[in-house]
Short mmCIF file of C-alpha atoms and ligand atoms in Angstrom, two decimals:
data_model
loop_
_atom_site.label_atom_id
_atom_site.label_comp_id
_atom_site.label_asym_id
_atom_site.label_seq_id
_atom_site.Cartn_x
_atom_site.Cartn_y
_atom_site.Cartn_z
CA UNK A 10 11.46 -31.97 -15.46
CA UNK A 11 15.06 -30.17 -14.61
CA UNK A 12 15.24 -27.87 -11.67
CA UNK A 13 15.78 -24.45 -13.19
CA UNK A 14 18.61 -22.82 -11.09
CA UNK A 15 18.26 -19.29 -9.56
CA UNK A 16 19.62 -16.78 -6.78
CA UNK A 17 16.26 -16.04 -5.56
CA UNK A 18 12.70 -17.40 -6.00
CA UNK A 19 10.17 -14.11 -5.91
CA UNK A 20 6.20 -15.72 -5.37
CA UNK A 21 3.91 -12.48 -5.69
CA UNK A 22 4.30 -10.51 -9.15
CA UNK A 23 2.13 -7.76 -6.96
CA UNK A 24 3.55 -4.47 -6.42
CA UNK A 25 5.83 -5.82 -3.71
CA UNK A 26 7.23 -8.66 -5.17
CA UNK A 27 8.09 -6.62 -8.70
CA UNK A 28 9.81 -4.34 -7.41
CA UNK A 29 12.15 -6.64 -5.39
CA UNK A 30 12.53 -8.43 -8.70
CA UNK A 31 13.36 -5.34 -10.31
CA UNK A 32 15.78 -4.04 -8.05
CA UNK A 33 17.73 -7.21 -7.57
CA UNK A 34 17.53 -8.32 -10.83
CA UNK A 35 19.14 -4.68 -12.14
CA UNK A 36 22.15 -5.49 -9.56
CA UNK A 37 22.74 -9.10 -11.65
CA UNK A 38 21.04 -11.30 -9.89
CA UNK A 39 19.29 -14.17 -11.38
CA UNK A 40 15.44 -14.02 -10.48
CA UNK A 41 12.21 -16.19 -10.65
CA UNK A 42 8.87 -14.22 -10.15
CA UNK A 43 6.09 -16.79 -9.88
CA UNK A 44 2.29 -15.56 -10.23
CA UNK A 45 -0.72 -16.82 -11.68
CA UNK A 46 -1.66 -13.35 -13.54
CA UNK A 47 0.10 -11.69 -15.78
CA UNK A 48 -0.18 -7.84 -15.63
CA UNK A 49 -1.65 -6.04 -18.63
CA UNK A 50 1.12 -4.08 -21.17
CA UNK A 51 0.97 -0.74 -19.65
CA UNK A 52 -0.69 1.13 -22.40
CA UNK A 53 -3.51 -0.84 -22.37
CA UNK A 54 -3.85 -0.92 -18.38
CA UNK A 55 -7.24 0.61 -17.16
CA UNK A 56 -7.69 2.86 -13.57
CA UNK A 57 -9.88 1.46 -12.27
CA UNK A 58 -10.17 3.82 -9.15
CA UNK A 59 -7.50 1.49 -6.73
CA UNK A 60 -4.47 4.06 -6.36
CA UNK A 61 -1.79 3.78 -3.60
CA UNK A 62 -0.67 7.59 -2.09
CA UNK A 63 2.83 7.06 -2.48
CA UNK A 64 5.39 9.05 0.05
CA UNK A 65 8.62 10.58 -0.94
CA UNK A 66 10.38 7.44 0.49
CA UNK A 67 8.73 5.44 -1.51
CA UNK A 68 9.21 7.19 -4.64
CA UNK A 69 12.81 7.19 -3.84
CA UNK A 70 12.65 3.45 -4.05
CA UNK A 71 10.51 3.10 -7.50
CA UNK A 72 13.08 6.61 -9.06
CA UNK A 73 15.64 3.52 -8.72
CA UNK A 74 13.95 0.94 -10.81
CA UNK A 75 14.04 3.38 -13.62
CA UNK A 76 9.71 3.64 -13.69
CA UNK A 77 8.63 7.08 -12.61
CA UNK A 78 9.45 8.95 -15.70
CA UNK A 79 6.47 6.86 -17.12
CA UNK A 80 4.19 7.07 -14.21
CA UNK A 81 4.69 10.82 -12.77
CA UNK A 82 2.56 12.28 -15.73
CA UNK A 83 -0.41 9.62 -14.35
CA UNK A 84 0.43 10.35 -10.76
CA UNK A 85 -0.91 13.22 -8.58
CA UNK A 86 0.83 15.61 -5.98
CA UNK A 87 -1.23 15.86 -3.08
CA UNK A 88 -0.57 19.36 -2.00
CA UNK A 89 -2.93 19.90 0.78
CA UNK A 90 -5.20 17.69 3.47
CA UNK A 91 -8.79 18.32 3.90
CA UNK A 92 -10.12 16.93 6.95
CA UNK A 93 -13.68 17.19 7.71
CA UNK A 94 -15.46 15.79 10.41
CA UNK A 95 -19.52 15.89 10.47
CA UNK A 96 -19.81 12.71 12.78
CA UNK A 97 -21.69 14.74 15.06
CA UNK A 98 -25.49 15.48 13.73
CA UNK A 99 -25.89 17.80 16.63
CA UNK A 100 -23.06 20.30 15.96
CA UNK A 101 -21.09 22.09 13.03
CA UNK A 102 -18.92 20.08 10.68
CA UNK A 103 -15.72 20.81 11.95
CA UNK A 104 -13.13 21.56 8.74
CA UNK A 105 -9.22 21.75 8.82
CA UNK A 106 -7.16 22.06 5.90
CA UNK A 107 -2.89 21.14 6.16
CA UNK A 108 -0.76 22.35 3.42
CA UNK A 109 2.78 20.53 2.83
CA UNK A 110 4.53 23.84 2.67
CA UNK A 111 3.40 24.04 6.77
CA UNK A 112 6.43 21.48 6.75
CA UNK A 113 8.25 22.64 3.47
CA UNK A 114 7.45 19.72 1.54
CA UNK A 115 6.13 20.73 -2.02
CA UNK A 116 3.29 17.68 -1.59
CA UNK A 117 2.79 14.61 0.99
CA UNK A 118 3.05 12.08 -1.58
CA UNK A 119 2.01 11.00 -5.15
CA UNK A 120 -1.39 9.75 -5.67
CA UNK A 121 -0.97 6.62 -8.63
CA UNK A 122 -3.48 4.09 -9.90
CA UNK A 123 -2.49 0.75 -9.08
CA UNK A 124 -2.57 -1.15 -12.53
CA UNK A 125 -0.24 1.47 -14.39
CA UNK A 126 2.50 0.84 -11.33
CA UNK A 127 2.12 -3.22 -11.65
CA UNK A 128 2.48 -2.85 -15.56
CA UNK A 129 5.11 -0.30 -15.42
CA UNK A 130 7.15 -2.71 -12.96
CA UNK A 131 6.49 -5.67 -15.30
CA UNK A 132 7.39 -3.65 -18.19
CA UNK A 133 11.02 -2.85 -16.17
CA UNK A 134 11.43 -6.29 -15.26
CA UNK A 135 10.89 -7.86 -18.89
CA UNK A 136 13.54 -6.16 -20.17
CA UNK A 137 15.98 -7.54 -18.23
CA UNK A 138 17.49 -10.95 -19.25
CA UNK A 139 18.40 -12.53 -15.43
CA UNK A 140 14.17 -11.90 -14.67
CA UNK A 141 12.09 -14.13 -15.45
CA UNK A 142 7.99 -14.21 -14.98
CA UNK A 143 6.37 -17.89 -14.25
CA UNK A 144 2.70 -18.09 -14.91
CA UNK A 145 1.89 -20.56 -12.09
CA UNK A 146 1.32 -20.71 -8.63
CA UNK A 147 3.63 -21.77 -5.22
CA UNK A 148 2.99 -25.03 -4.04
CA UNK A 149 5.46 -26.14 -1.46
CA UNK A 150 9.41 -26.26 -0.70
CA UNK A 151 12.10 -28.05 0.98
CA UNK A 152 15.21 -26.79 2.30
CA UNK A 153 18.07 -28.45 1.01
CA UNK A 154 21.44 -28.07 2.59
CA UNK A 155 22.73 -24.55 0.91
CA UNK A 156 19.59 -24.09 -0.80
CA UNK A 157 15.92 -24.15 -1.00
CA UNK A 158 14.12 -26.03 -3.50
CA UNK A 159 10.45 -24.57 -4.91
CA UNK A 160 7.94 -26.71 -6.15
CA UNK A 161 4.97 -25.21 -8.24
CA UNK A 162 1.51 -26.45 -8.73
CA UNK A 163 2.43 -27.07 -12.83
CA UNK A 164 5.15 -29.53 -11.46
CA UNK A 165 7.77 -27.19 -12.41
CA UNK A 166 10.75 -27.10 -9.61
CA UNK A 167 13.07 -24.18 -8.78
CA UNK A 168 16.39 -24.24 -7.42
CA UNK A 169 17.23 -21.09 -5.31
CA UNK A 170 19.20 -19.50 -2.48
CA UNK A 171 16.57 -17.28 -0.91
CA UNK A 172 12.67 -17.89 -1.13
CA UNK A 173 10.65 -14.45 -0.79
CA UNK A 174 7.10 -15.00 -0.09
CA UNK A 175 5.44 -11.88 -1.78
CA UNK A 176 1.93 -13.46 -2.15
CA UNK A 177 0.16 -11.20 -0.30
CA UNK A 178 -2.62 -11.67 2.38
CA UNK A 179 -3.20 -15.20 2.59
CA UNK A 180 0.50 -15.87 1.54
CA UNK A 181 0.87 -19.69 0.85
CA UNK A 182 4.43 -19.14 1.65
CA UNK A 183 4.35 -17.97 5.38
CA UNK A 184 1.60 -20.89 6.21
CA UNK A 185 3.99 -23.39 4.95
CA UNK A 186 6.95 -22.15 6.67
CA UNK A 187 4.65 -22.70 9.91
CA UNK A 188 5.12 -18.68 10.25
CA UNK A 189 2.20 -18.02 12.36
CA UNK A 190 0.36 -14.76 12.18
CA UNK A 191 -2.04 -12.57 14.19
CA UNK A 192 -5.36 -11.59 12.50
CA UNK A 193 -8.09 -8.94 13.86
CA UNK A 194 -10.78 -9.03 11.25
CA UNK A 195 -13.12 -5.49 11.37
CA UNK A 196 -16.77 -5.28 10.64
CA UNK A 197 -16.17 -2.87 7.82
CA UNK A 198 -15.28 -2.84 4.02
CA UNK A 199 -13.52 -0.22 1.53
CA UNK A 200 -15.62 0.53 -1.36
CA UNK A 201 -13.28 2.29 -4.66
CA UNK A 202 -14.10 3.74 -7.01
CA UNK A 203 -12.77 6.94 -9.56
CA UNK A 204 -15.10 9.66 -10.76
CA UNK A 205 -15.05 12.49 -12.62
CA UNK A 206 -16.61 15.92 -10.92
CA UNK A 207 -17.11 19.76 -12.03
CA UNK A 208 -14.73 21.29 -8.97
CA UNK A 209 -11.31 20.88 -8.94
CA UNK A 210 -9.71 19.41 -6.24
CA UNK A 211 -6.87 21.29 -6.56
CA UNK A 212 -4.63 18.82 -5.63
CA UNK A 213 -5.99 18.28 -2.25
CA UNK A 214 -6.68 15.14 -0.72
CA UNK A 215 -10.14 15.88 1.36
CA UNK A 216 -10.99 12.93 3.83
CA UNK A 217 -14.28 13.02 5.94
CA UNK A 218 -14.84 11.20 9.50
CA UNK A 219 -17.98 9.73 10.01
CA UNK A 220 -19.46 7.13 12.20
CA UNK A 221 -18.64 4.08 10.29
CA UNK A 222 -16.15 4.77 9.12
CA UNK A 223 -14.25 7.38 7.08
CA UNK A 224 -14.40 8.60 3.37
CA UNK A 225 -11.50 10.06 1.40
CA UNK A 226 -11.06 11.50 -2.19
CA UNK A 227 -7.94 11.12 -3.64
CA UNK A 228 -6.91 13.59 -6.28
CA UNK A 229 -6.27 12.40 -9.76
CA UNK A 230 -5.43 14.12 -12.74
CA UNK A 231 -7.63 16.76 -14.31
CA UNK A 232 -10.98 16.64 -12.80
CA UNK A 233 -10.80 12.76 -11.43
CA UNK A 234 -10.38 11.49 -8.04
CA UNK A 235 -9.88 8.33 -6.32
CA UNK A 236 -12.70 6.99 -3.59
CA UNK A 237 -12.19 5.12 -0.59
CA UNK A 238 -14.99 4.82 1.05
CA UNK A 239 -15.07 2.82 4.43
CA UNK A 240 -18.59 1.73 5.69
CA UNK A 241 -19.63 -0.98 7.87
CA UNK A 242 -19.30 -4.68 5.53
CA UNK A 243 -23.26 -5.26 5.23
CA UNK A 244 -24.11 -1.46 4.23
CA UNK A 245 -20.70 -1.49 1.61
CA UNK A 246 -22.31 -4.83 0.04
CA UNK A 247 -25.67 -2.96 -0.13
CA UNK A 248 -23.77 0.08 -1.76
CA UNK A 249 -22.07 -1.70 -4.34
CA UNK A 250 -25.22 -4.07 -5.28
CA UNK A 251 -26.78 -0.22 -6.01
CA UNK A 252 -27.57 0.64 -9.68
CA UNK A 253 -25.30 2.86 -11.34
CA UNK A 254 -27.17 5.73 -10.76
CA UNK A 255 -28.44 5.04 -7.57
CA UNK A 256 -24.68 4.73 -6.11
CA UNK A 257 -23.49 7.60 -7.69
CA UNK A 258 -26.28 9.72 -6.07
CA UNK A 259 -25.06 7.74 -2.50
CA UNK A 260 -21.82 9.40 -2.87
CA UNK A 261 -23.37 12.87 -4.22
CA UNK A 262 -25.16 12.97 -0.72
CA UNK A 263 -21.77 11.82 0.95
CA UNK A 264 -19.27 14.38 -0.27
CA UNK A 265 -21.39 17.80 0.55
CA UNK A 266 -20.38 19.28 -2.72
CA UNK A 267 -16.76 19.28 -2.58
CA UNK A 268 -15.94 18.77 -5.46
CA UNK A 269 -19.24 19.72 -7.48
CA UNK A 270 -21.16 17.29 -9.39
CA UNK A 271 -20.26 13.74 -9.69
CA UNK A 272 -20.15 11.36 -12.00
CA UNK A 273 -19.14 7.46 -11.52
CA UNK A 274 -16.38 6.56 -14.33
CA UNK A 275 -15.00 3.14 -12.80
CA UNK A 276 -16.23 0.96 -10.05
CA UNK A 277 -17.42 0.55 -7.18
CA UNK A 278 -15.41 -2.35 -6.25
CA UNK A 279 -15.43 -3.46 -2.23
CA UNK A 280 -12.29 -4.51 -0.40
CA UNK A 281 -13.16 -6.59 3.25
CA UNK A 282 -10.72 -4.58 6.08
CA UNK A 283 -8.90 -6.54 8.44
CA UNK A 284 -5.06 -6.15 10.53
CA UNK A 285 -2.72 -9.20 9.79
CA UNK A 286 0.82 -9.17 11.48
CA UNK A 287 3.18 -12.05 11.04
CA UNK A 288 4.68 -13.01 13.51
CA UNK A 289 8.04 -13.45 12.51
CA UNK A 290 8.94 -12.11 8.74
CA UNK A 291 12.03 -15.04 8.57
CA UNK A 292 12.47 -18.70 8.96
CA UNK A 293 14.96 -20.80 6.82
CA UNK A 294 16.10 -19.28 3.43
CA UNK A 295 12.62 -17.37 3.34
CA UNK A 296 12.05 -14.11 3.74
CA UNK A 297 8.37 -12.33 3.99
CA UNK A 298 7.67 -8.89 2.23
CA UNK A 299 4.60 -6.68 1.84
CA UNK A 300 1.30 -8.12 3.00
CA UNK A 301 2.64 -11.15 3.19
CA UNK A 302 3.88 -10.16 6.67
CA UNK A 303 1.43 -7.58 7.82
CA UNK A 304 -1.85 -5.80 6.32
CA UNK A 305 -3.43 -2.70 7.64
CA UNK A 306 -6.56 -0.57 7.11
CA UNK A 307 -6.25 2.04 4.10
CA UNK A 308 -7.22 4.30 6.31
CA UNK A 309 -3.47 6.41 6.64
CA UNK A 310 -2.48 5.11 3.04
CA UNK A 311 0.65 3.80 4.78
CA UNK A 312 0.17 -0.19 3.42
CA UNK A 313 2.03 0.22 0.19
CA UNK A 314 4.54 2.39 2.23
CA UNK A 315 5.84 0.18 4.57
CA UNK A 316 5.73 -2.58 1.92
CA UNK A 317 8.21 -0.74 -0.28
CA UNK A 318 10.68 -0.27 2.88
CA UNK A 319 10.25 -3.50 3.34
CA UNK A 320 11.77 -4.57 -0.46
CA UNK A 321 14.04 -1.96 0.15
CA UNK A 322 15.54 -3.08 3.04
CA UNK A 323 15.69 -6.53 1.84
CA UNK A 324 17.30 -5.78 -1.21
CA UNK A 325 20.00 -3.89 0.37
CA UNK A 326 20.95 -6.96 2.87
CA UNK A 327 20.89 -8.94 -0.20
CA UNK A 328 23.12 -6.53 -2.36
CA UNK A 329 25.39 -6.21 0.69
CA UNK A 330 26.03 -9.74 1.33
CA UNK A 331 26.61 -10.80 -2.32
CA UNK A 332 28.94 -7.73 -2.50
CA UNK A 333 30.83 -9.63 0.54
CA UNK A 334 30.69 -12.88 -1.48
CA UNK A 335 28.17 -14.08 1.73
CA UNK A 336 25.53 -16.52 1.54
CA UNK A 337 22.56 -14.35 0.36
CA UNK A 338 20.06 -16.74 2.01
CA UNK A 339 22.02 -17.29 5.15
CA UNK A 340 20.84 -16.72 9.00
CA UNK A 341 22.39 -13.57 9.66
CA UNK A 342 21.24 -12.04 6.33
CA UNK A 343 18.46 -12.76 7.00
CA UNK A 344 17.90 -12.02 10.91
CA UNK A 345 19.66 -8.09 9.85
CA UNK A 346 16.66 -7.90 7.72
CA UNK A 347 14.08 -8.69 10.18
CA UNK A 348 15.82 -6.68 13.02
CA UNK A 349 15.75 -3.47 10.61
CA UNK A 350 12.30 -4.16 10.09
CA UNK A 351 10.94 -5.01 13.07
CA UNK A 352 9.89 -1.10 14.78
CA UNK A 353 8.90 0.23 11.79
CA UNK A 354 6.69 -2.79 10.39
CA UNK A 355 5.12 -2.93 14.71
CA UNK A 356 4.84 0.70 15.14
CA UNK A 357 2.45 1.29 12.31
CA UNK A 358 0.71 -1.76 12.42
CA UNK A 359 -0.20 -0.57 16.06
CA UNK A 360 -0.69 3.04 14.98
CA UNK A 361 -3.10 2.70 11.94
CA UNK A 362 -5.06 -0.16 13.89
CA UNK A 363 -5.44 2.76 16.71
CA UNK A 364 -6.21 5.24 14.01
CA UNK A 365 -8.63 3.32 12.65
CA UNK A 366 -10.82 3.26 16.14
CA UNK A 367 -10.55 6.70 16.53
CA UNK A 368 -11.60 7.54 12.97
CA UNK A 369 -14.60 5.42 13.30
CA UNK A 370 -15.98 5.08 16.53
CA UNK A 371 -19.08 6.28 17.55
CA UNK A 372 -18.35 5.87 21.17
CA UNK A 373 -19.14 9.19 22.33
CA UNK A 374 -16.46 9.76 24.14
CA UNK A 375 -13.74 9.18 21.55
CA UNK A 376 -15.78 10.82 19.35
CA UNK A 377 -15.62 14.33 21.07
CA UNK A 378 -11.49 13.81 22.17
CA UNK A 379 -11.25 13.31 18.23
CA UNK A 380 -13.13 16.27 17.36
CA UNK A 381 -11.32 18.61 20.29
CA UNK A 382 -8.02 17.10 18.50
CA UNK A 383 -9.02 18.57 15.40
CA UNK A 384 -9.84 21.81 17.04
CA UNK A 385 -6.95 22.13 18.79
CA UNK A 386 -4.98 21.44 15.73
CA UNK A 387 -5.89 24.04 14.06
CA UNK A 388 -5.47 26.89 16.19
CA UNK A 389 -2.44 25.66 17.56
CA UNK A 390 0.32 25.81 14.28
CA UNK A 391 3.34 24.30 15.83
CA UNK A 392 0.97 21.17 17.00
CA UNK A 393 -0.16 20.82 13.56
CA UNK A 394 3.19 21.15 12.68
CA UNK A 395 3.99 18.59 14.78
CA UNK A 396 1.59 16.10 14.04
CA UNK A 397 2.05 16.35 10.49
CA UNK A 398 5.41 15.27 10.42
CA UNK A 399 4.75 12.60 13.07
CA UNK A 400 2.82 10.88 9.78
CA UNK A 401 5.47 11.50 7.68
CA UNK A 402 8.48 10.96 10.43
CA UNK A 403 12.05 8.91 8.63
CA UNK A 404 12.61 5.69 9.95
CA UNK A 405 15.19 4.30 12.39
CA UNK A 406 17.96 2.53 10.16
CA UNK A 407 15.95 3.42 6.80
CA UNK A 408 17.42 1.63 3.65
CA UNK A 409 19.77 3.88 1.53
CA UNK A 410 16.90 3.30 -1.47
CA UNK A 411 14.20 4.87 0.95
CA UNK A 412 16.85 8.02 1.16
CA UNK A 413 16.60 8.50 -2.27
CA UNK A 414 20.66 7.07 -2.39
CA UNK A 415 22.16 4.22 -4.59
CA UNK A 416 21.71 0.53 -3.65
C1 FAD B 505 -8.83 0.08 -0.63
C2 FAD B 505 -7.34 0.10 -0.41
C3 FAD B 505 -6.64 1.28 -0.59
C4 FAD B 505 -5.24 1.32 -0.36
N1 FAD B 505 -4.59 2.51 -0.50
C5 FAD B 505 -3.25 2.55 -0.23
C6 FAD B 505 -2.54 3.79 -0.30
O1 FAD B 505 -3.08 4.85 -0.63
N2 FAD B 505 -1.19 3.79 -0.01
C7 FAD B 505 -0.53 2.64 0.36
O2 FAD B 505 0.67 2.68 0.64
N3 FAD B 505 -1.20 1.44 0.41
C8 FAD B 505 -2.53 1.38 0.14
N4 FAD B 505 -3.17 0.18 0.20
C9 FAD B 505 -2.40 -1.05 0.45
C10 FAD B 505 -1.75 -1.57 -0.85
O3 FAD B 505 -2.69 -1.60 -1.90
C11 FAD B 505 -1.22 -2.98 -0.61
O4 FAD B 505 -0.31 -2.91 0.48
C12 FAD B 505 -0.45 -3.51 -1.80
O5 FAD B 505 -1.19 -3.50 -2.96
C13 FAD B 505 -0.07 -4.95 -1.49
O6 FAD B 505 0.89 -5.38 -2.40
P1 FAD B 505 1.47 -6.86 -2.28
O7 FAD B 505 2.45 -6.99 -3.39
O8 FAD B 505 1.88 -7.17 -0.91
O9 FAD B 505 0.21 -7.83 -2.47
P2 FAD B 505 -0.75 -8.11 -3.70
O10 FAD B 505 -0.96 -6.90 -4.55
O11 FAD B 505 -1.96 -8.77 -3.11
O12 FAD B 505 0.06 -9.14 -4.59
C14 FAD B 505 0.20 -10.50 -4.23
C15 FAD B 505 0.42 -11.29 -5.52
O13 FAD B 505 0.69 -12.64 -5.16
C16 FAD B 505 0.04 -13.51 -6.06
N5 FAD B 505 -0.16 -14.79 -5.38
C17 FAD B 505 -1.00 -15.07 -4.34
N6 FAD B 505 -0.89 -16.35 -3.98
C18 FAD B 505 0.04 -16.90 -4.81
C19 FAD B 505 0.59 -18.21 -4.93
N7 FAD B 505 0.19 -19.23 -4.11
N8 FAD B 505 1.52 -18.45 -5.89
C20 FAD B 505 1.92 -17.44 -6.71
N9 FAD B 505 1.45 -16.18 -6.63
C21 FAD B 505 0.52 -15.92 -5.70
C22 FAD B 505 -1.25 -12.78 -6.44
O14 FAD B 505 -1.72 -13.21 -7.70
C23 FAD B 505 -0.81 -11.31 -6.44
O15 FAD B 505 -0.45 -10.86 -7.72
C24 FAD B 505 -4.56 0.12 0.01
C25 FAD B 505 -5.27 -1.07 0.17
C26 FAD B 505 -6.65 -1.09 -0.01
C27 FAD B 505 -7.42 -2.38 0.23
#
């Protein structure tokens, strides 16, 4: 079989490695995307109650692939927080509520179902001629004086500058490039699901703390909402072995009437919660995006987030150095991109990991400095202010695609 020559081999047709493809490919570069699974055509995609909250960064980065005309009437501002926290029996629910306008945004981000982004990006990248999709899986490479050369598990071979491992979690591309990683696994699951209920959420995001972890509701649009339910692993896999009925009552009980009555549309589906850092995002002619090089807890919606900076700031090395007629795979490309990375990607690795103790501990202790935070929060605007855009803070050396600015 004939090596099939490209600028860059993509493995991962997730969200992460799509949207590389799609940016790089729309600059003239000559791409391979290899995955197993072939996303659905978008009109036929389902929700299926797994939506990413995306920030105005982020939608920066996706306005530039050309996508969000088709998925803002699917998406949903999220105009206000809801933060309720009833992890003490003994005492009053406290409840604190954080409009954007507090820091003159018009919403925090854009809640989206997952499928209808991954078909709208495979839609984007079809249509261009220098992108092309491989149905098959990574199997191993070898680095071969200016290039790399990718081997697939079909015995196809691919010729290529730059390999980007994009493969997510247990990405077969940072093991064999001997990338070594950190992993903390947690004793608790996300269960998803969407439902329909009678209130309106009026485009507010309402998230509850509890002892095991917390619960949010995700507002989609009309009267549907995205769950993300946190519990410990053994009670989630109880939950979502419930009958229909049975778990839909669970999360009646769990969501004191928010949003009115609740019915289950899609789901439950349960997603096991662990931290994984790389610990390097380089070696030779490979490059690591998305969660490929570091996973978090849902638990801040930031996952997704730091994912996209991640493309974005790759893609603008890469776009640079061609524009310089420099090797796009070469050592210093490659070590700018992991310096630029390299606070952002540790920073909230560290602070969602920390997060997620406070947000589910039911050490007592932590439990009432959390719920005096929360107090103090609200009475005191400026700290709300404050800790508001903390969440939402730009990033040092942020890409000119996060900025909402050309490539
Ligand atoms: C419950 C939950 C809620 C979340 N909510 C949010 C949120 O609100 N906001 C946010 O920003 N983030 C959120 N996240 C995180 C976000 O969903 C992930 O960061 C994102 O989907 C990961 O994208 P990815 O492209 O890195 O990986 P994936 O989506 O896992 O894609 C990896 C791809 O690689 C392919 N692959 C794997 N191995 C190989 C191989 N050997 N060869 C070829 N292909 C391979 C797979 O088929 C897959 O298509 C959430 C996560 C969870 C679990």
């Amino acid at each position: 079989m004939t090596a099939r020559q490209t600028d860059i081999v993509i493995i991962g047709g997730g969200l992460g490695g799509l949207t590389l493809a799609a940016l790089l490919g729309q600059a003239g570069l000559v791409i391979a995307v290899v995955d197993p699974h072939k996303p659905a055509p978008f009109k036929k995609t389902e929700n299926t109650g797994r939506t990413v909250a995306l920030m105005q960064a982020s939608v920066n980065i996706l306005k530039s692939t050309g996508i969000w005309k088709s998925l803002e009437p699917l998406s949903t501002p999220m105009e206000m927080m809801r933060i309720i926290d009833d992890s003490d029996a003994r005492k009053e629910p406290i409840e604190i509520e954080f409009p954007a306008s507090d820091i003159g945004m018009e919403q925090f981000s854009y809640n989206i179902p997952n499928g209808h982004l991954r078909a709208a990006l495979y839609e984007r990248i079809e249509k261009l001629k220098n992108v092309n999709f491989i149905e098959s899986t990574f199997s191993d490479y070898a680095v071969d004086g200016g290039g790399i050369v990718v081997n697939l598990e079909d015995g196809a071979t691919i010729k290529a500058r730059l390999l980007v491992g994009a493969d997510g979690r247990n990405s077969a591309v940072r093991e064999f490039s001997g990338i070594q990683s950190t992993v903390k696994k947690y004793d608790q699951s996300a269960i998803t699901c969407l439902i329909n209920h009678s209130r309106s959420h009026n485009n507010t995001s309402t998230e509850f703390h509890r002892m095991n972890g917390p619960m949010a509701l995700v507002p989609l649009p009309g009267n549907q909402s995205s769950v993300v339910w946190v519990e410990k692993t053994k009670t989630a896999d109880a939950l979502t072995r419930l009958k229909k009925q049975e778990f839909q009552q669970a999360l009646q009980d769990k969501t004191n009437n928010v949003l009115g009555g609740i019915t289950l549309e899609h789901g439950p589906e349960c997603w096991p919660l662990c931290t994984i850092k790389a610990k390097a995002i380089t070696a030779q002619r490979v490059a690591l995006i998305a969660e490929a090089a570091h996973v978090m807890s849902p638990i801040t919606a930031q996952g997704l987030n730091l994912s996209l900076r991640d493309v974005a700031t790759l893609a603008e090395s890469i776009i640079d150095a061609a524009r310089l007629g420099v090797d796009i795979g070469s050592g210093n490309v490659l070590k700018a991109y992991e310096k630029r990375r390299h606070i952002d990607i540790e920073t909230r690795v560290f602070g969602v990991d920390t997060m997620n103790k406070i947000v589910s501990t039911d050490l007592l202790g932590l439990k009432r400095l959390r719920r005096a935070g929360l107090k103090s929060l609200d009475t005191l605007s400026p700290l709300k202010t404050l800790a508001m855009q903390i969440g939402l803070a730009p990033q040092i050396d942020e890409s000119r695609l996060a900025k909402g600015e050309k490539l």
